[in-house]
Amino acid sequence: MEIYNDKGVDLLDSSALCDAGVIAACAPSADEPPKKLSCTESAETGAMMVRGLTQHPVRDLNEALELLYAGDLQRSVRATSMNSVSSRSHCIFTVVLEERDQTAIRRSKFNLVDLAGSERIGRTGAEGKALDEAKHINSSLHFLEMVIVSLQQRQQHIPYRNSMITWVLKDALGGNCKTAMVATVNPDSADTDECLSTCRFSQRVRCIQNSAHQNTELDLEKCVAALQRENQQLKSQLANEDQLGTRGLTPSEQQQVLAAVAEFLEAGRDPAPPPCQLNGSGPQLYLRAQLALSVCRQVVAKPCHSCGALPLLRRGGSFAEHLELCDLLEKE
């Protein structure tokens, strides 16, 4: 886009690209006024947006350069006494980069700005329309310098809204950004004053200090898809574990459990670990051990048929002796 007389103009709309030969054909546009561009600030992120400005996706560097050259051909230029192709507007070429991974999106924005040089009316001899253009160029550069001085001095109020160039470049000056300036000077002694002014302006820009950080945000669609995949995997794992749990113990494993229970009841002590370990590991072993424990509880929980005592409550002697004693008491 270019900022001509403090108004935004889209240099890459369909008619401009058609005139530059970038696209083969376009709809006929008879003396249509250029689209009006306006600056707005996002209520959520605070980032600056230019409404009405076209965006063109590109696949490689050559396509990006083609758009840059096409826009440069549409810029406003005029011959003056000092320059035969003097730029009469500021130009901004914005490149937006986006990187996506499994769950996050990272975005970067490069604002390449070509500022029109300030003019001394006494030297250029500008009149009429050229004079109006020079006034707007000088005033916009003055407001840009005011913003840079305010940022350098860390003032509480930054006058971004004084001109369109400062309003559009708000993110590129005092926002989450890094700012660099390239200045061109003329070694001719006749241009010493302009060169010194340019160097002072560059020095102020150099003093701007910003703390830039990555623009990263979550990709909600990919996050939801990842959570759904994880949920499905957990459901499948639980289903496999349930199938293992319902298989039960083999006959040999049941004999091992019953032998350990009998040893506990006869000796009045905790059973020793079985000589043969159950097959499996992790969740499978845990489920099969739970089944073995349930068998132990079924056997141990059978009370005495005479007094109702439980074997686990009589740890001092043999439970078989207890049963014999209860039988004698019943006979007597």
CSV table of N, CA and C in Angstrom, one decimal, residues 7-130:
chain,number,residue,atom,x,y,z
A,7,LYS,N,-3.6,9.4,2.8
A,7,LYS,CA,-4.6,8.5,2.5
A,7,LYS,C,-4.0,7.2,2.0
A,8,GLY,N,-4.6,6.1,2.4
A,8,GLY,CA,-4.1,4.8,2.0
A,8,GLY,C,-4.6,4.4,0.6
A,9,VAL,N,-3.8,3.8,-0.2
A,9,VAL,CA,-4.1,3.3,-1.5
A,9,VAL,C,-3.6,1.9,-1.7
A,10,ASP,N,-4.4,1.0,-2.1
A,10,ASP,CA,-4.0,-0.4,-2.3
A,10,ASP,C,-3.3,-0.5,-3.7
A,11,LEU,N,-2.0,-0.8,-3.7
A,11,LEU,CA,-1.3,-1.0,-5.0
A,11,LEU,C,-1.3,-2.4,-5.6
A,12,LEU,N,-2.0,-3.3,-4.9
A,12,LEU,CA,-2.0,-4.7,-5.4
A,12,LEU,C,-3.5,-5.2,-5.5
A,13,ASP,N,-4.4,-4.2,-5.8
A,13,ASP,CA,-5.8,-4.7,-6.1
A,13,ASP,C,-5.8,-5.3,-7.5
A,14,SER,N,-6.9,-5.8,-7.9
A,14,SER,CA,-7.0,-6.5,-9.2
A,14,SER,C,-6.7,-5.6,-10.4
A,15,SER,N,-7.2,-4.4,-10.3
A,15,SER,CA,-7.0,-3.5,-11.5
A,15,SER,C,-5.5,-3.1,-11.6
A,16,ALA,N,-4.8,-2.9,-10.4
A,16,ALA,CA,-3.4,-2.6,-10.5
A,16,ALA,C,-2.6,-3.8,-11.0
A,17,LEU,N,-2.9,-5.0,-10.6
A,17,LEU,CA,-2.2,-6.2,-11.1
A,17,LEU,C,-2.5,-6.4,-12.6
A,18,CYS,N,-3.7,-6.1,-13.0
A,18,CYS,CA,-4.0,-6.2,-14.4
A,18,CYS,C,-3.2,-5.2,-15.2
A,19,ASP,N,-3.1,-4.0,-14.8
A,19,ASP,CA,-2.3,-3.0,-15.5
A,19,ASP,C,-0.8,-3.4,-15.5
A,20,ALA,N,-0.3,-4.0,-14.4
A,20,ALA,CA,1.1,-4.4,-14.4
A,20,ALA,C,1.4,-5.7,-15.1
A,21,GLY,N,0.3,-6.4,-15.6
A,21,GLY,CA,0.5,-7.6,-16.3
A,21,GLY,C,0.8,-8.8,-15.5
A,22,VAL,N,0.5,-8.7,-14.2
A,22,VAL,CA,0.7,-9.9,-13.3
A,22,VAL,C,-0.5,-10.9,-13.5
A,23,ILE,N,-1.7,-10.4,-13.8
A,23,ILE,CA,-2.8,-11.3,-14.1
A,23,ILE,C,-3.2,-11.0,-15.5
A,24,ALA,N,-3.7,-12.1,-16.1
A,24,ALA,CA,-4.0,-12.0,-17.6
A,24,ALA,C,-5.2,-11.1,-17.9
A,25,ALA,N,-6.2,-11.1,-17.1
A,25,ALA,CA,-7.4,-10.4,-17.4
A,25,ALA,C,-8.1,-10.0,-16.1
A,26,CYS,N,-8.9,-8.9,-16.2
A,26,CYS,CA,-9.6,-8.4,-15.0
A,26,CYS,C,-10.9,-7.8,-15.5
A,27,ALA,N,-11.8,-7.6,-14.6
A,27,ALA,CA,-13.1,-7.0,-14.9
A,27,ALA,C,-12.9,-5.6,-15.3
A,28,PRO,N,-13.6,-5.1,-16.3
A,28,PRO,CA,-13.4,-3.7,-16.7
A,28,PRO,C,-13.8,-2.7,-15.6
A,29,SER,N,-12.9,-1.7,-15.4
A,29,SER,CA,-13.2,-0.8,-14.3
A,29,SER,C,-13.1,0.6,-15.0
A,30,ALA,N,-14.2,1.2,-15.2
A,30,ALA,CA,-14.2,2.5,-15.8
A,30,ALA,C,-14.0,3.6,-14.8
A,31,ASP,N,-13.0,4.3,-14.7
A,31,ASP,CA,-12.7,5.4,-13.9
A,31,ASP,C,-13.3,5.2,-12.5
A,32,GLU,N,-13.1,4.1,-11.9
A,32,GLU,CA,-13.6,3.8,-10.5
A,32,GLU,C,-12.6,4.5,-9.5
A,33,PRO,N,-13.1,5.1,-8.5
A,33,PRO,CA,-12.2,5.7,-7.5
A,33,PRO,C,-11.5,4.6,-6.7
A,34,PRO,N,-10.3,4.8,-6.3
A,34,PRO,CA,-9.6,3.7,-5.6
A,34,PRO,C,-10.3,3.4,-4.2
A,35,LYS,N,-10.1,2.2,-3.8
A,35,LYS,CA,-10.8,1.8,-2.6
A,35,LYS,C,-10.2,2.6,-1.4
A,36,LYS,N,-11.1,2.9,-0.5
A,36,LYS,CA,-10.6,3.7,0.7
A,36,LYS,C,-10.2,2.7,1.7
A,37,LEU,N,-8.9,2.9,2.2
A,37,LEU,CA,-8.4,2.0,3.3
A,37,LEU,C,-8.5,2.7,4.6
A,38,SER,N,-8.8,2.0,5.6
A,38,SER,CA,-8.9,2.5,7.0
A,38,SER,C,-8.2,1.6,7.9
A,39,CYS,N,-7.6,2.2,9.0
A,39,CYS,CA,-6.9,1.5,10.0
A,39,CYS,C,-7.8,1.2,11.2
A,40,THR,N,-7.7,0.0,11.7
A,40,THR,CA,-8.5,-0.4,12.9
A,40,THR,C,-7.5,-1.2,13.8
A,41,GLU,N,-7.9,-1.2,15.1
A,41,GLU,CA,-7.1,-1.9,16.1
A,41,GLU,C,-7.9,-3.1,16.6
A,42,SER,N,-7.3,-4.3,16.6
A,42,SER,CA,-8.0,-5.4,17.1
A,42,SER,C,-8.3,-5.3,18.5
A,43,ALA,N,-9.6,-5.6,18.9
A,43,ALA,CA,-10.0,-5.5,20.3
A,43,ALA,C,-9.4,-6.7,21.1
A,44,GLU,N,-9.1,-7.8,20.5
A,44,GLU,CA,-8.5,-9.0,21.2
A,44,GLU,C,-7.0,-8.9,21.4
A,45,THR,N,-6.3,-8.6,20.3
A,45,THR,CA,-4.8,-8.7,20.4
A,45,THR,C,-4.2,-7.3,20.4
A,46,GLY,N,-4.9,-6.2,20.0
A,46,GLY,CA,-4.4,-4.9,19.9
A,46,GLY,C,-3.5,-4.6,18.7
A,47,ALA,N,-3.5,-5.6,17.8
A,47,ALA,CA,-2.7,-5.5,16.6
A,47,ALA,C,-3.4,-4.6,15.6
A,48,MET,N,-2.6,-3.9,14.7
A,48,MET,CA,-3.2,-3.0,13.7
A,48,MET,C,-3.6,-3.8,12.5
A,49,MET,N,-4.7,-3.4,11.9
A,49,MET,CA,-5.2,-4.0,10.7
A,49,MET,C,-5.7,-2.9,9.7
A,50,VAL,N,-5.4,-3.1,8.5
A,50,VAL,CA,-5.8,-2.1,7.4
A,50,VAL,C,-7.0,-2.7,6.7
A,51,ARG,N,-8.2,-2.2,6.9
A,51,ARG,CA,-9.4,-2.7,6.2
A,51,ARG,C,-9.4,-2.3,4.7
A,52,GLY,N,-9.7,-3.3,3.9
A,52,GLY,CA,-9.8,-3.1,2.4
A,52,GLY,C,-8.5,-3.4,1.7
A,53,LEU,N,-7.4,-3.7,2.5
A,53,LEU,CA,-6.1,-4.0,1.8
A,53,LEU,C,-6.1,-5.5,1.4
A,54,THR,N,-5.8,-5.7,0.2
A,54,THR,CA,-5.8,-7.1,-0.4
A,54,THR,C,-4.6,-7.9,0.1
A,55,GLN,N,-4.8,-9.2,0.3
A,55,GLN,CA,-3.7,-10.1,0.7
A,55,GLN,C,-3.6,-11.2,-0.4
A,56,HIS,N,-2.3,-11.5,-0.8
A,56,HIS,CA,-2.0,-12.4,-1.8
A,56,HIS,C,-1.1,-13.6,-1.3
A,57,PRO,N,-1.6,-14.8,-1.2
A,57,PRO,CA,-0.7,-15.9,-0.8
A,57,PRO,C,0.3,-16.2,-1.9
A,58,VAL,N,1.5,-16.5,-1.5
A,58,VAL,CA,2.6,-16.8,-2.4
A,58,VAL,C,3.2,-18.1,-1.9
A,59,ARG,N,3.8,-18.8,-2.9
A,59,ARG,CA,4.5,-20.1,-2.6
A,59,ARG,C,6.0,-20.1,-2.6
A,60,ASP,N,6.6,-19.0,-3.1
A,60,ASP,CA,8.0,-19.0,-3.1
A,60,ASP,C,8.5,-17.5,-3.2
A,61,LEU,N,9.8,-17.3,-3.2
A,61,LEU,CA,10.3,-15.9,-3.2
A,61,LEU,C,10.0,-15.2,-4.5
A,62,ASN,N,10.0,-15.9,-5.6
A,62,ASN,CA,9.8,-15.3,-6.9
A,62,ASN,C,8.4,-14.7,-7.0
A,63,GLU,N,7.4,-15.4,-6.5
A,63,GLU,CA,6.1,-14.8,-6.5
A,63,GLU,C,6.0,-13.6,-5.6
A,64,ALA,N,6.7,-13.6,-4.5
A,64,ALA,CA,6.6,-12.4,-3.6
A,64,ALA,C,7.3,-11.2,-4.3
A,65,LEU,N,8.4,-11.4,-5.0
A,65,LEU,CA,9.1,-10.3,-5.6
A,65,LEU,C,8.3,-9.8,-6.8
A,66,GLU,N,7.6,-10.7,-7.5
A,66,GLU,CA,6.7,-10.3,-8.6
A,66,GLU,C,5.7,-9.3,-8.1
A,67,LEU,N,5.1,-9.6,-6.9
A,67,LEU,CA,4.1,-8.7,-6.3
A,67,LEU,C,4.7,-7.3,-5.9
A,68,LEU,N,5.9,-7.4,-5.4
A,68,LEU,CA,6.6,-6.2,-5.0
A,68,LEU,C,6.9,-5.3,-6.1
A,69,TYR,N,7.4,-5.9,-7.2
A,69,TYR,CA,7.7,-5.1,-8.4
A,69,TYR,C,6.4,-4.5,-9.0
A,70,ALA,N,5.3,-5.3,-9.0
A,70,ALA,CA,4.0,-4.8,-9.5
A,70,ALA,C,3.5,-3.7,-8.7
A,71,GLY,N,3.6,-3.7,-7.4
A,71,GLY,CA,3.2,-2.6,-6.6
A,71,GLY,C,4.0,-1.4,-6.8
A,72,ASP,N,5.3,-1.6,-7.0
A,72,ASP,CA,6.2,-0.4,-7.1
A,72,ASP,C,5.9,0.3,-8.4
A,73,LEU,N,5.5,-0.4,-9.5
A,73,LEU,CA,5.1,0.3,-10.7
A,73,LEU,C,3.9,1.2,-10.6
A,74,GLN,N,3.1,1.0,-9.6
A,74,GLN,CA,1.9,1.8,-9.4
A,74,GLN,C,2.1,3.0,-8.5
A,75,ARG,N,3.3,3.2,-8.0
A,75,ARG,CA,3.5,4.3,-7.0
A,75,ARG,C,3.4,5.6,-7.7
A,76,SER,N,3.0,6.6,-6.9
A,76,SER,CA,2.9,8.0,-7.3
A,76,SER,C,4.3,8.6,-7.4
A,77,VAL,N,4.7,9.1,-8.6
A,77,VAL,CA,6.0,9.8,-8.7
A,77,VAL,C,5.7,11.0,-9.5
A,78,ARG,N,6.7,12.0,-9.4
A,78,ARG,CA,6.5,13.2,-10.1
A,78,ARG,C,7.9,13.8,-10.2
A,79,ALA,N,8.2,14.5,-11.4
A,79,ALA,CA,9.4,15.1,-11.6
A,79,ALA,C,9.5,16.5,-10.9
A,80,THR,N,10.6,16.7,-10.2
A,80,THR,CA,10.9,18.0,-9.5
A,80,THR,C,12.2,18.5,-10.0
A,81,SER,N,12.6,19.7,-9.5
A,81,SER,CA,13.8,20.3,-9.9
A,81,SER,C,15.0,19.5,-9.4
A,82,MET,N,14.8,18.7,-8.4
A,82,MET,CA,15.9,17.9,-7.8
A,82,MET,C,15.9,16.4,-8.1
A,83,ASN,N,14.7,15.9,-8.6
A,83,ASN,CA,14.7,14.5,-8.9
A,83,ASN,C,13.6,14.3,-9.9
A,84,SER,N,14.0,13.6,-11.0
A,84,SER,CA,13.0,13.4,-12.1
A,84,SER,C,12.0,12.4,-11.8
A,85,VAL,N,12.2,11.5,-10.9
A,85,VAL,CA,11.2,10.5,-10.5
A,85,VAL,C,11.1,10.5,-9.0
A,86,SER,N,10.7,11.6,-8.5
A,86,SER,CA,10.6,11.8,-7.0
A,86,SER,C,9.4,11.1,-6.5
A,87,SER,N,9.5,10.3,-5.4
A,87,SER,CA,8.4,9.6,-4.8
A,87,SER,C,7.5,10.6,-4.1
A,88,ARG,N,6.2,10.5,-4.4
A,88,ARG,CA,5.3,11.5,-3.8
A,88,ARG,C,4.4,10.8,-2.7
A,89,SER,N,4.9,9.6,-2.3
A,89,SER,CA,4.1,8.9,-1.2
A,89,SER,C,5.0,8.0,-0.5
A,90,HIS,N,4.6,7.6,0.7
A,90,HIS,CA,5.2,6.5,1.4
A,90,HIS,C,4.7,5.2,1.0
A,91,CYS,N,5.5,4.2,1.0
A,91,CYS,CA,5.1,2.8,0.5
A,91,CYS,C,5.4,1.8,1.6
A,92,ILE,N,4.5,0.9,1.8
A,92,ILE,CA,4.6,-0.2,2.8
A,92,ILE,C,4.3,-1.5,2.1
A,93,PHE,N,5.3,-2.4,2.2
A,93,PHE,CA,5.1,-3.8,1.6
A,93,PHE,C,5.2,-4.7,2.8
A,94,THR,N,4.1,-5.4,3.1
A,94,THR,CA,4.0,-6.2,4.3
A,94,THR,C,4.0,-7.7,3.9
A,95,VAL,N,4.9,-8.5,4.6
A,95,VAL,CA,5.1,-9.9,4.4
A,95,VAL,C,4.7,-10.6,5.7
A,96,VAL,N,3.7,-11.5,5.6
A,96,VAL,CA,3.2,-12.2,6.8
A,96,VAL,C,3.7,-13.7,6.6
A,97,LEU,N,4.4,-14.2,7.6
A,97,LEU,CA,4.9,-15.6,7.6
A,97,LEU,C,4.1,-16.3,8.7
A,98,GLU,N,3.8,-17.6,8.4
A,98,GLU,CA,3.1,-18.4,9.3
A,98,GLU,C,3.7,-19.8,9.3
A,99,GLU,N,3.9,-20.4,10.5
A,99,GLU,CA,4.4,-21.7,10.7
A,99,GLU,C,3.5,-22.5,11.6
A,100,ARG,N,3.2,-23.7,11.2
A,100,ARG,CA,2.3,-24.5,12.0
A,100,ARG,C,3.0,-25.8,12.4
A,101,ASP,N,2.8,-26.3,13.6
A,101,ASP,CA,3.2,-27.6,14.0
A,101,ASP,C,1.9,-28.4,14.5
A,102,GLN,N,2.1,-29.4,15.4
A,102,GLN,CA,1.0,-30.2,15.8
A,102,GLN,C,-0.1,-29.5,16.5
A,103,THR,N,0.3,-28.5,17.4
A,103,THR,CA,-0.7,-27.8,18.2
A,103,THR,C,-0.6,-26.3,18.2
A,104,ALA,N,0.4,-25.7,17.6
A,104,ALA,CA,0.6,-24.3,17.7
A,104,ALA,C,0.8,-23.6,16.4
A,105,ILE,N,0.6,-22.3,16.4
A,105,ILE,CA,0.8,-21.5,15.2
A,105,ILE,C,1.7,-20.3,15.5
A,106,ARG,N,2.7,-20.1,14.8
A,106,ARG,CA,3.6,-19.0,15.0
A,106,ARG,C,3.5,-18.1,13.8
A,107,ARG,N,3.3,-16.8,14.0
A,107,ARG,CA,3.2,-15.8,13.0
A,107,ARG,C,4.2,-14.7,13.1
A,108,SER,N,4.7,-14.2,12.0
A,108,SER,CA,5.6,-13.0,12.0
A,108,SER,C,5.2,-12.1,10.9
A,109,LYS,N,5.4,-10.8,11.1
A,109,LYS,CA,5.0,-9.8,10.1
A,109,LYS,C,6.2,-8.9,9.8
A,110,PHE,N,6.6,-8.7,8.6
A,110,PHE,CA,7.6,-7.8,8.2
A,110,PHE,C,7.0,-6.6,7.4
A,111,ASN,N,7.3,-5.4,7.9
A,111,ASN,CA,6.8,-4.2,7.3
A,111,ASN,C,8.1,-3.6,6.6
A,112,LEU,N,8.1,-3.7,5.3
A,112,LEU,CA,9.2,-3.0,4.5
A,112,LEU,C,8.7,-1.6,4.1
A,113,VAL,N,9.3,-0.6,4.6
A,113,VAL,CA,8.7,0.8,4.4
A,113,VAL,C,9.7,1.6,3.6
A,114,ASP,N,9.2,2.3,2.6
A,114,ASP,CA,10.0,3.2,1.8
A,114,ASP,C,9.4,4.6,2.1
A,115,LEU,N,10.1,5.4,2.9
A,115,LEU,CA,9.7,6.7,3.2
A,115,LEU,C,10.1,7.7,2.1
A,116,ALA,N,9.1,8.6,1.7
A,116,ALA,CA,9.5,9.7,0.8
A,116,ALA,C,10.3,10.7,1.6
A,117,GLY,N,11.3,11.2,0.9
A,117,GLY,CA,12.2,12.2,1.5
A,117,GLY,C,11.5,13.6,1.8
A,118,SER,N,11.9,14.2,2.8
A,118,SER,CA,11.4,15.5,3.1
A,118,SER,C,11.9,16.5,2.0
A,119,GLU,N,11.1,17.6,1.8
A,119,GLU,CA,11.5,18.5,0.8
A,119,GLU,C,11.5,20.0,1.3
A,120,ARG,N,12.4,20.7,0.8
A,120,ARG,CA,12.5,22.2,1.1
A,120,ARG,C,11.9,22.9,-0.1
A,121,ILE,N,10.8,23.5,0.1
A,121,ILE,CA,10.0,24.1,-1.0
A,121,ILE,C,10.8,25.1,-1.7
A,122,GLY,N,11.7,25.9,-1.0
A,122,GLY,CA,12.5,26.9,-1.6
A,122,GLY,C,13.5,26.3,-2.6
A,123,ARG,N,14.0,25.0,-2.4
A,123,ARG,CA,14.9,24.4,-3.3
A,123,ARG,C,14.2,23.7,-4.4
A,124,THR,N,13.1,23.0,-4.1
A,124,THR,CA,12.4,22.3,-5.2
A,124,THR,C,11.5,23.1,-6.1
A,125,GLY,N,11.1,24.3,-5.6
A,125,GLY,CA,10.3,25.1,-6.4
A,125,GLY,C,8.9,24.5,-6.7
A,126,ALA,N,8.4,23.7,-5.8
A,126,ALA,CA,7.1,23.0,-6.0
A,126,ALA,C,6.0,23.9,-6.0
A,127,GLU,N,5.0,23.7,-6.9
A,127,GLU,CA,3.8,24.5,-7.0
A,127,GLU,C,2.6,23.6,-7.3
A,128,GLY,N,1.4,24.1,-6.9
A,128,GLY,CA,0.2,23.4,-7.2
A,128,GLY,C,0.1,22.1,-6.6
A,129,LYS,N,-0.1,21.0,-7.3
A,129,LYS,CA,-0.3,19.7,-6.8
A,129,LYS,C,1.0,19.2,-6.1
A,130,ALA,N,2.1,19.5,-6.7
A,130,ALA,CA,3.4,19.0,-6.1
A,130,ALA,C,3.6,19.7,-4.8
